[in-house]
Amino acid sequence: MVAPQKFTEFIDSNADRFIDRLGEAIAIPSISGDASRREDVVKMAVWLEAQLNEYGVKTEKIPLGQQQLEGKTLDLPPAILGRIGNDPKKKTILIYGHFDVQPANKNDGWNTEPFTMHYEKDTGKIFGRGSTDDKGPILGWLNVLDAHSTLGLDLPVNLRFCFEGMEESGSEGLDDLIASEAAKGQQGWFDGVDAVCISDNYWLNTRTPCLTYGLRGIAYYQITLSGPGSDLHSGIYGGAVYEPMTALIALMSKLVTQDGHILIPGVYDGIKPADSEELKKYEELDYSIDDLEGAAGGKIANSSERITVLMGRMRNPSLSLHGIEGAFSGVGCKTVIPAKISGKFSLRLVPPQTPEDITKKVVAYVKSEFAKLNTRLNLEVEYMHGGKPWVADINHWNFEAAKKATEAVYLQTPNYTREGGSIPVTLTFADNLGVNVLLLPMGRADDGAHSTNEKLDVSNFIKGSKLLGTYLYEVAEITQSA
Amino acid sequence: MVAPQKFTEFIDSNADRFIDRLGEAIAIPSISGDASRREDVVKMAVWLEAQLNEYGVKTEKIPLGQQQLEGKTLDLPPAILGRIGNDPKKKTILIYGHFDVQPANKNDGWNTEPFTMHYEKDTGKIFGRGSTDDKGPILGWLNVLDAHSTLGLDLPVNLRFCFEGMEESGSEGLDDLIASEAAKGQQGWFDGVDAVCISDNYWLNTRTPCLTYGLRGIAYYQITLSGPGSDLHSGIYGGAVYEPMTALIALMSKLVTQDGHILIPGVYDGIKPADSEELKKYEELDYSIDDLEGAAGGKIANSSERITVLMGRMRNPSLSLHGIEGAFSGVGCKTVIPAKISGKFSLRLVPPQTPEDITKKVVAYVKSEFAKLNTRLNLEVEYMHGGKPWVADINHWNFEAAKKATEAVYLQTPNYTREGGSIPVTLTFADNLGVNVLLLPMGRADDGAHSTNEKLDVSNFIKGSKLLGTYLYEVAEITQSA
């Protein structure tokens, strides 16, 4: 290990104080989606900025404008941009995190008050809203700064910080801020950034640390079928008219097979099969079909081949049918012929798929299949929203450093994972700064982010703090020796 | 015409009084589905019974027990059973009608107060809730009784009456009453009934009187697919698991073609093709594809052959897909893999189809198609409710009499129609009494029963009253000469 022993010892010996500090952060109910809690999000920003300043980080709270929420015009909570270190011989790492949280109420099913930290010593679990998403990881960085400041140690790299308070509510204003700071180059807060590190996702399981190097994109569609002027009675019209539901169901049935093969022509164009190196990464993943089915709550894996299932989840495109708007959706029976209905589905994308290209193929295919149905109904195909997929180069020093740090702290080789869902800020940093982005999670798969009884294992918090610091030393080590 | 001229003249010369009486009936808001109006349904029963008694009809208000409505235990409104005439040389006709109505509020879109009759003299329309459904037809019978009582004319047939106050709320209690009265034979209120006449449906158009001799049955199903323990995120699980929606959509797509052909094996077994006599009835129908499409609000007829469309609506089975419970049904986008979803569909049945037989075929087919999908999901197929189809013999004297009466009063040959939907009491009478049942509508297709601005054309009310009386004379004439 290249991190100094006194750093890791400091983290261990100050664990109780760090846990108390996490309790302070959890106690501020910084729910970005609740207008009545906006003051608390701002309070959390002030609290975090003060901590950063105490350890020598220069900061600025950047206003992000206003939003409409629950009929009110509210100031968006500020983002905090920060800087420590300006040594041209050192690499510069940009750290991202968010200090807002999801809503939580005790009577949603929490065993304890969500905004009062509950440290269960016998299980080693720290319960509380935000414990793992994303206050724990942010405080991991504070712990690293605290150790270096208190011990009088120089940081091995220059650090830049970007902390936001709107992640759980669509990161409003953040894309523009990142773009404008990136455009400022050496005059901006992101001057000299060589790589980005984000701790805002989770291990694949409860056992093995991981590095995340890919995210699937998304393209969401709505197919609307119409014909009658209003909903019709199936007794009176059934058998005499073309029914929008019959046509919609036929179209939706032609999008994907039961085992997940997408039927839209050209949708797989350009997707490279996994090479032996990539296949090896999946072989090495500490994740079984039982793990997946346990998390899903049912024996529903679409293959008995572990690697097929893992690749289906992480690196292959997928298509899911979500539902129908405008049809009968209640309990019981209604003999309606719905007049106008919209089927919703989305594709998860992987490189080189883009929402633009996939949209052309979806629209052409749905229209051509609709023509074959030969009805007198009307069709509309709409692209609703989307985002590009992202895959990072895991041979970059940024990932190499994280791997070595993981091995040093956890004595385990990390899993290399790709997330099936999206973390949009990842792509914003990659696109605007043109540097390698590393997702370095702190928490475990069962932490319950967004759910009741959210927790962070104390070992993840303390080892995770060591991991973040050690990662910085490994960055310095690798890039100096290179 | 065999009806005495002084009968028809009496109807004409008392038209204003009859319209006023309809106004009295409309003014009692006898909404069976509204607990706060239950007293008004009872008031309407009392009003109707008094009218019947005034014209010599012996009656009894039969209690039907209690129901739960809006959290209250309420007495069901009584049915009124009645009898006039006991001449063994005359035929005995049972008349059915209902004195309850659908809810109505002015601000639903009514131009006038729904429970204040509005007689628009220049258009000849009588507006008000219940005007056509079903107070107008009931009062048509009162007009016939009034004429005979006032003129001192003997009725040409014996009459029995069955009027209920729960038709718009599922006819609670009525089936049991009809069965028990039928079982009493000569000791019951339905003693000696030779045929039934029901005025509670509508012409096929606005121009041509009709006799209705068939109703389609129904069999309603729910297919439930499940697998995951709870709703899943499509980013995390899409591509790795079998998805209930994909399987449900595949199953729903295999039930019916776009032009309405049902794909369930054996579903058409035993249905006779229309013979030349029946085809002629469709040829004679005064109803165009434009009429159908005008009413449906869209150019959606599933054939350019008028007779094909009409037979699709009236005499062939059909299958409609109604919707999905448990999937995303809101506006906008949600990236959910729904865990448990129920697809709803129903078949309209024609003789000799029965819900029991069709259910066997549906369950077997859906299970076999599900097995072919080869997923690891769970399937449940449920029969939700149903009712048998009904077709009457139009060569029976009951229909012959109605035809002659129509020709005498309207100077038009009636259309012979079958309704696509169900009027359950029809089958209850047919099954329990074993006699011919005639549906003899008074109102037009555009009367707006159940809708806003419900109306009855005054010509339909007055000519309709003549039609009902004349029908009784024709019954007597035909059956005496036979």
GROMACS .gro file of C-alpha atoms in nm, chain A residues 216 218 220 222 226-230 232-243 245-250 252-253 256-260 287 289 292-293 295-303 308-309 312-313 316-338 344 346 348 373-377 384-385 419-422, chain B residues 216 218 220 222 226-230 232-243 245-250 252-253 256-260 287 289 292-293 295-303 308-309 312-313 316-338 344 346 348 373-377 384-385 419-422:
model
  176
  216ARG     CA    1  -2.666   0.189  -2.020
  218ILE     CA    2  -3.217   0.489  -2.247
  220TYR     CA    3  -3.832   0.592  -2.405
  222GLN     CA    4  -4.499   0.599  -2.656
  226SER     CA    5  -5.680   0.600  -3.184
  227GLY     CA    6  -5.994   0.574  -3.393
  228PRO     CA    7  -6.330   0.607  -3.214
  229GLY     CA    8  -6.445   0.951  -3.102
  230SER     CA    9  -6.483   0.831  -2.745
  232LEU     CA   10  -6.717   0.258  -2.686
  233HIS     CA   11  -6.929  -0.015  -2.526
  234SER     CA   12  -6.795  -0.354  -2.626
  235GLY     CA   13  -7.146  -0.499  -2.636
  236ILE     CA   14  -7.260  -0.248  -2.894
  237TYR     CA   15  -6.945  -0.211  -3.105
  238GLY     CA   16  -6.741  -0.526  -3.040
  239GLY     CA   17  -6.710  -0.718  -3.367
  240ALA     CA   18  -6.805  -0.428  -3.591
  241VAL     CA   19  -6.509  -0.192  -3.555
  242TYR     CA   20  -6.130  -0.193  -3.549
  243GLU     CA   21  -6.027  -0.164  -3.186
  245MET     CA   22  -5.631  -0.200  -2.805
  246THR     CA   23  -5.614  -0.496  -3.045
  247ALA     CA   24  -5.377  -0.304  -3.269
  248LEU     CA   25  -5.165  -0.170  -2.983
  249ILE     CA   26  -5.125  -0.512  -2.825
  250ALA     CA   27  -5.024  -0.654  -3.164
  252MET     CA   28  -4.629  -0.420  -2.852
  253SER     CA   29  -4.604  -0.797  -2.904
  256VAL     CA   30  -3.914  -0.813  -2.799
  257THR     CA   31  -3.912  -1.188  -2.744
  258GLN     CA   32  -3.972  -1.352  -2.408
  259ASP     CA   33  -3.601  -1.405  -2.354
  260GLY     CA   34  -3.525  -1.043  -2.431
  287TYR     CA   35  -2.256  -1.254  -0.842
  289ILE     CA   36  -2.815  -1.610  -1.048
  292LEU     CA   37  -3.012  -1.170  -0.888
  293GLU     CA   38  -3.324  -1.370  -0.817
  295ALA     CA   39  -3.292  -0.925  -0.520
  296ALA     CA   40  -3.573  -0.953  -0.776
  297GLY     CA   41  -3.785  -1.156  -0.539
  298GLY     CA   42  -3.856  -1.436  -0.785
  299LYS     CA   43  -3.701  -1.719  -0.987
  300ILE     CA   44  -3.714  -1.521  -1.310
  301ALA     CA   45  -3.361  -1.508  -1.454
  302ASN     CA   46  -3.397  -1.545  -1.830
  303SER     CA   47  -3.111  -1.791  -1.866
  308THR     CA   48  -2.561  -1.453  -2.010
  309VAL     CA   49  -2.776  -1.315  -1.728
  312GLY     CA   50  -2.811  -0.914  -2.016
  313ARG     CA   51  -2.824  -0.692  -1.715
  316ASN     CA   52  -2.655  -0.573  -2.369
  317PRO     CA   53  -2.943  -0.355  -2.479
  318SER     CA   54  -3.287  -0.446  -2.347
  319LEU     CA   55  -3.647  -0.351  -2.414
  320SER     CA   56  -3.915  -0.338  -2.144
  321LEU     CA   57  -4.288  -0.283  -2.184
  322HIS     CA   58  -4.406  -0.055  -1.904
  323GLY     CA   59  -4.779  -0.015  -1.946
  324ILE     CA   60  -5.069   0.144  -2.129
  325GLU     CA   61  -5.223   0.483  -2.069
  326GLY     CA   62  -5.592   0.531  -2.147
  327ALA     CA   63  -5.706   0.168  -2.124
  328PHE     CA   64  -5.904   0.022  -1.836
  329SER     CA   65  -5.654  -0.012  -1.550
  330GLY     CA   66  -5.875  -0.054  -1.245
  331VAL     CA   67  -5.968  -0.351  -1.034
  332GLY     CA   68  -6.261  -0.556  -1.157
  333CYS     CA   69  -6.433  -0.557  -1.493
  334LYS     CA   70  -6.524  -0.287  -1.741
  335THR     CA   71  -6.657  -0.370  -2.087
  336VAL     CA   72  -6.495  -0.078  -2.262
  337ILE     CA   73  -6.335  -0.044  -2.603
  338PRO     CA   74  -6.084   0.229  -2.516
  344LYS     CA   75  -4.513   0.280  -2.319
  346SER     CA   76  -3.816   0.185  -2.344
  348ARG     CA   77  -3.171   0.043  -2.251
  373LEU     CA   78  -5.215  -0.475  -3.953
  374ASN     CA   79  -5.427  -0.313  -4.220
  375THR     CA   80  -5.671  -0.137  -3.988
  376ARG     CA   81  -5.836   0.201  -4.030
  377LEU     CA   82  -5.699   0.329  -3.700
  384MET     CA   83  -4.032   1.075  -2.505
  385HIS     CA   84  -3.681   1.113  -2.367
  419GLU     CA   85  -2.486  -0.048  -1.432
  420GLY     CA   86  -2.805  -0.123  -1.619
  421GLY     CA   87  -2.953   0.214  -1.532
  422SER     CA   88  -2.831   0.567  -1.579
  698ARG     CA   89  -7.535  -1.142  -2.696
  700ILE     CA   90  -7.073  -1.224  -2.222
  702TYR     CA   91  -6.522  -1.179  -1.895
  704GLN     CA   92  -5.857  -1.180  -1.641
  708SER     CA   93  -4.644  -1.261  -1.206
  709GLY     CA   94  -4.285  -1.339  -1.121
  710PRO     CA   95  -4.083  -1.069  -0.943
  711GLY     CA   96  -4.148  -1.003  -0.574
  712SER     CA   97  -4.216  -0.637  -0.643
  714LEU     CA   98  -3.845  -0.379  -1.070
  715HIS     CA   99  -3.633  -0.102  -1.222
  716SER     CA  100  -3.592  -0.164  -1.595
  717GLY     CA  101  -3.239  -0.024  -1.586
  718ILE     CA  102  -3.127  -0.278  -1.329
  719TYR     CA  103  -3.325  -0.584  -1.438
  720GLY     CA  104  -3.415  -0.523  -1.804
  721GLY     CA  105  -3.246  -0.791  -2.015
  722ALA     CA  106  -3.177  -1.030  -1.727
  723VAL     CA  107  -3.523  -1.147  -1.627
  724TYR     CA  108  -3.847  -1.270  -1.778
  725GLU     CA  109  -4.088  -0.978  -1.767
  727MET     CA  110  -4.563  -0.757  -1.932
  728THR     CA  111  -4.381  -0.916  -2.225
  729ALA     CA  112  -4.559  -1.244  -2.160
  730LEU     CA  113  -4.899  -1.084  -2.102
  731ILE     CA  114  -4.879  -0.878  -2.420
  732ALA     CA  115  -4.781  -1.191  -2.615
  734MET     CA  116  -5.322  -1.092  -2.536
  735SER     CA  117  -5.194  -1.065  -2.894
  738VAL     CA  118  -5.818  -1.201  -3.175
  739THR     CA  119  -5.716  -1.071  -3.517
  740GLN     CA  120  -5.743  -0.707  -3.619
  741ASP     CA  121  -6.063  -0.774  -3.811
  742GLY     CA  122  -6.220  -0.949  -3.516
  769TYR     CA  123  -7.880   0.113  -4.088
  771ILE     CA  124  -7.198   0.195  -4.215
  774LEU     CA  125  -7.238   0.312  -3.723
  775GLU     CA  126  -6.933   0.527  -3.780
  777ALA     CA  127  -7.227   0.691  -3.362
  778ALA     CA  128  -6.873   0.559  -3.296
  779GLY     CA  129  -6.718   0.894  -3.382
  780GLY     CA  130  -6.466   0.754  -3.627
  781LYS     CA  131  -6.424   0.578  -3.962
  782ILE     CA  132  -6.349   0.245  -3.800
  783ALA     CA  133  -6.597  -0.011  -3.937
  784ASN     CA  134  -6.404  -0.334  -3.985
  785SER     CA  135  -6.553  -0.411  -4.325
  790THR     CA  136  -7.080  -0.803  -4.243
  791VAL     CA  137  -7.055  -0.503  -4.011
  794GLY     CA  138  -7.042  -0.841  -3.649
  795ARG     CA  139  -7.229  -0.611  -3.420
  798ASN     CA  140  -7.147  -1.293  -3.425
  799PRO     CA  141  -6.929  -1.342  -3.120
  800SER     CA  142  -6.658  -1.085  -3.057
  801LEU     CA  143  -6.357  -1.043  -2.833
  802SER     CA  144  -6.241  -0.708  -2.695
  803LEU     CA  145  -5.926  -0.628  -2.499
  804HIS     CA  146  -6.015  -0.383  -2.224
  805GLY     CA  147  -5.694  -0.303  -2.042
  806ILE     CA  148  -5.428  -0.405  -1.794
  807GLU     CA  149  -5.438  -0.371  -1.417
  808GLY     CA  150  -5.108  -0.327  -1.233
  809ALA     CA  151  -4.896  -0.189  -1.517
  810PHE     CA  152  -4.793   0.175  -1.551
  811SER     CA  153  -5.109   0.358  -1.663
  812GLY     CA  154  -5.026   0.720  -1.592
  813VAL     CA  155  -4.929   1.012  -1.812
  814GLY     CA  156  -4.560   1.044  -1.891
  815CYS     CA  157  -4.280   0.794  -1.845
  816LYS     CA  158  -4.196   0.541  -1.578
  817THR     CA  159  -3.918   0.288  -1.625
  818VAL     CA  160  -4.086   0.009  -1.436
  819ILE     CA  161  -4.098  -0.366  -1.493
  820PRO     CA  162  -4.440  -0.430  -1.338
  826LYS     CA  163  -5.872  -0.797  -1.904
  828SER     CA  164  -6.422  -1.039  -2.269
  830ARG     CA  165  -6.961  -1.145  -2.649
  855LEU     CA  166  -4.365  -1.886  -2.431
  856ASN     CA  167  -4.134  -2.094  -2.216
  857THR     CA  168  -4.080  -1.839  -1.943
  858ARG     CA  169  -4.042  -1.896  -1.570
  859LEU     CA  170  -4.331  -1.667  -1.483
  866MET     CA  171  -6.475  -1.307  -1.381
  867HIS     CA  172  -6.843  -1.310  -1.476
  901GLU     CA  173  -7.848  -0.615  -2.939
  902GLY     CA  174  -7.475  -0.657  -2.896
  903GLY     CA  175  -7.496  -0.602  -2.523
  904SER     CA  176  -7.698  -0.768  -2.250
   0.00000   0.00000   0.00000
